[in-house]
Tab-separated table of C-alpha atoms and ligand atoms in Angstrom:
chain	number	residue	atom	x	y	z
A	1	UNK	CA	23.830	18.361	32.039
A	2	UNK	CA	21.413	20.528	30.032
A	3	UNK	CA	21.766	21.820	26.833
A	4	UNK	CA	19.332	24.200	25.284
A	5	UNK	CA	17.341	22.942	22.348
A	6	UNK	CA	15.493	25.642	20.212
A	7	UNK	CA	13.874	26.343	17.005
A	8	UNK	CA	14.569	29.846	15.276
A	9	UNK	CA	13.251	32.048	12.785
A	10	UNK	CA	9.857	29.904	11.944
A	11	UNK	CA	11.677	27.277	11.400
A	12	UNK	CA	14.670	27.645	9.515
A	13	UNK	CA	17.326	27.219	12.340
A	14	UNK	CA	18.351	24.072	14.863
A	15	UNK	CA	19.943	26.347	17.970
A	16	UNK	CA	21.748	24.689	20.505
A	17	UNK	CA	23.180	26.586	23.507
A	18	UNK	CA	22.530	29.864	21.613
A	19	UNK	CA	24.552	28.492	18.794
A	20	UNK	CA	22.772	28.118	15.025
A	21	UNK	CA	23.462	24.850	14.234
A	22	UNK	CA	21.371	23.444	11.487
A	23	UNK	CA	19.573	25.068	8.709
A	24	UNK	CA	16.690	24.531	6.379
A	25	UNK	CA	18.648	24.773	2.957
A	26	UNK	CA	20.727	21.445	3.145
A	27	UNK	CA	20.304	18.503	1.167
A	28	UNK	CA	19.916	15.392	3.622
A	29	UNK	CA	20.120	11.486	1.950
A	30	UNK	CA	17.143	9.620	3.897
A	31	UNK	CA	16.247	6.134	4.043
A	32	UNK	CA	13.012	6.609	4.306
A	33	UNK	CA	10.852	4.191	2.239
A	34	UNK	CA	7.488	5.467	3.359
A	35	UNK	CA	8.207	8.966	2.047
A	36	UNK	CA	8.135	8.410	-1.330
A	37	UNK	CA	9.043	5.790	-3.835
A	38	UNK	CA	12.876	6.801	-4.173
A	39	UNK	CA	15.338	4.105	-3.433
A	40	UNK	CA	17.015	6.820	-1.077
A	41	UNK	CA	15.212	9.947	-0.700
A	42	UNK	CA	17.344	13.261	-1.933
A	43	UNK	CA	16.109	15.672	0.684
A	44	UNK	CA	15.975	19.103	1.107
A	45	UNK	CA	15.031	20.367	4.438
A	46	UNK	CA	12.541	23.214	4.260
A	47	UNK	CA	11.637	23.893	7.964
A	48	UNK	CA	11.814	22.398	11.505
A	49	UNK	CA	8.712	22.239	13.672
A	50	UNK	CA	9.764	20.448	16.725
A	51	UNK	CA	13.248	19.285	18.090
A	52	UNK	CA	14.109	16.327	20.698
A	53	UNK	CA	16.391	14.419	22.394
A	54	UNK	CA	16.069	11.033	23.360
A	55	UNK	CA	18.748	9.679	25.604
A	56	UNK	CA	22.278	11.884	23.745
A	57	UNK	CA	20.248	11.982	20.702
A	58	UNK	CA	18.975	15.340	18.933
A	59	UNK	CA	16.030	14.963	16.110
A	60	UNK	CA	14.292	17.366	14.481
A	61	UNK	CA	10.819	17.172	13.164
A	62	UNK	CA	11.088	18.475	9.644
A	63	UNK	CA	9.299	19.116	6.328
A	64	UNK	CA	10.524	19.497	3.032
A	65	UNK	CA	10.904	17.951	0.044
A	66	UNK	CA	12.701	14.897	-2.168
A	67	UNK	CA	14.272	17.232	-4.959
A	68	UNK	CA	14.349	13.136	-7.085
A	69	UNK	CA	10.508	12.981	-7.623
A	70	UNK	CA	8.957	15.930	-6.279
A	71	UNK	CA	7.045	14.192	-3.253
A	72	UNK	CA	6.553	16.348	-0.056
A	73	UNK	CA	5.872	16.307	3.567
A	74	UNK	CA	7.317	15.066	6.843
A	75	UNK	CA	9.577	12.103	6.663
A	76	UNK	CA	9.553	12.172	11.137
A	77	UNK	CA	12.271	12.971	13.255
A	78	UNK	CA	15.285	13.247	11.572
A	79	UNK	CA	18.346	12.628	13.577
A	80	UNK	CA	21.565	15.405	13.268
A	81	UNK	CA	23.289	15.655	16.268
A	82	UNK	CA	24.355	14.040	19.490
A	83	UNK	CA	24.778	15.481	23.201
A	84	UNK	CA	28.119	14.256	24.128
A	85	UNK	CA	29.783	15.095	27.436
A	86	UNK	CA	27.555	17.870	27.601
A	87	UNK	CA	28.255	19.855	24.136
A	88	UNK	CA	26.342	19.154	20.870
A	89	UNK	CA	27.902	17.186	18.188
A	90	UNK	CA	27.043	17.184	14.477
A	91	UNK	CA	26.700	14.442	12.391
A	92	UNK	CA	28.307	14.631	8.872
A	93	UNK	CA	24.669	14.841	7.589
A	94	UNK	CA	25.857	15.793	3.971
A	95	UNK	CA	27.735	11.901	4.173
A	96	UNK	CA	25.335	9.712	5.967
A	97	UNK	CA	22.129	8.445	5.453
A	98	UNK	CA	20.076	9.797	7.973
A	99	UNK	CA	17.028	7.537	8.640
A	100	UNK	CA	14.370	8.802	10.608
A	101	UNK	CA	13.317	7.482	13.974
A	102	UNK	CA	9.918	5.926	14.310
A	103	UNK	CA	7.357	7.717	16.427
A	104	UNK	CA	6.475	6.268	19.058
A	105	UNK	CA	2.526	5.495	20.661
B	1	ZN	ZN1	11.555	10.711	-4.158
């Protein structure tokens, strides 16, 4: 089982199998306390440097902004998507939380 993982157009598109999948653009709820000093961060997504998957799970290394307070950076790896039974699967990322997974080392 392999599915292909890419980042497109500097940044602005999650591909998976040749499919764009996520996009800069959207506005992403994190709990991410370290980011800035917004009970839940309101956060839009300005470009992807890196995607992952650990185990069935697909994370993107993002940067962008909290549109609350105005603070900006890289929250981590932001999780949007699983690999289940060999096709990707989105999370509802305009309904969750998303909270970023820690780095690791
Ligand atoms: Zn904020």
């Amino acid at each position: 089982m392999s599915v292909a993982l890419r980042i497109l157009d500097d940044g602005a598109w999650l591909s998976v199998d040749d499919q764009r999948r996520v996009s800069v653009s959207e506005l992403w709820r994190l709990d991410a306390p370290e980011f800035c000093d917004c009970d839940l961060v309101d956060f839009i997504a300005e470009g992807f440097t890196e995607v992952s998957a650990d185990g069935r799970e697909v994370a993107v290394t993002t940067y962008g902004k909290c549109i609350a307070c105005g603070e900006s950076g890289v929250p981590g790896r932001l999780p949007v998507g699983r690999i289940r039974e060999g096709s990707y699967e989105g999370y509802d990322r305009q309904h969750v939380v998303l909270r970023p997974i820690e780095r690791r080392g």
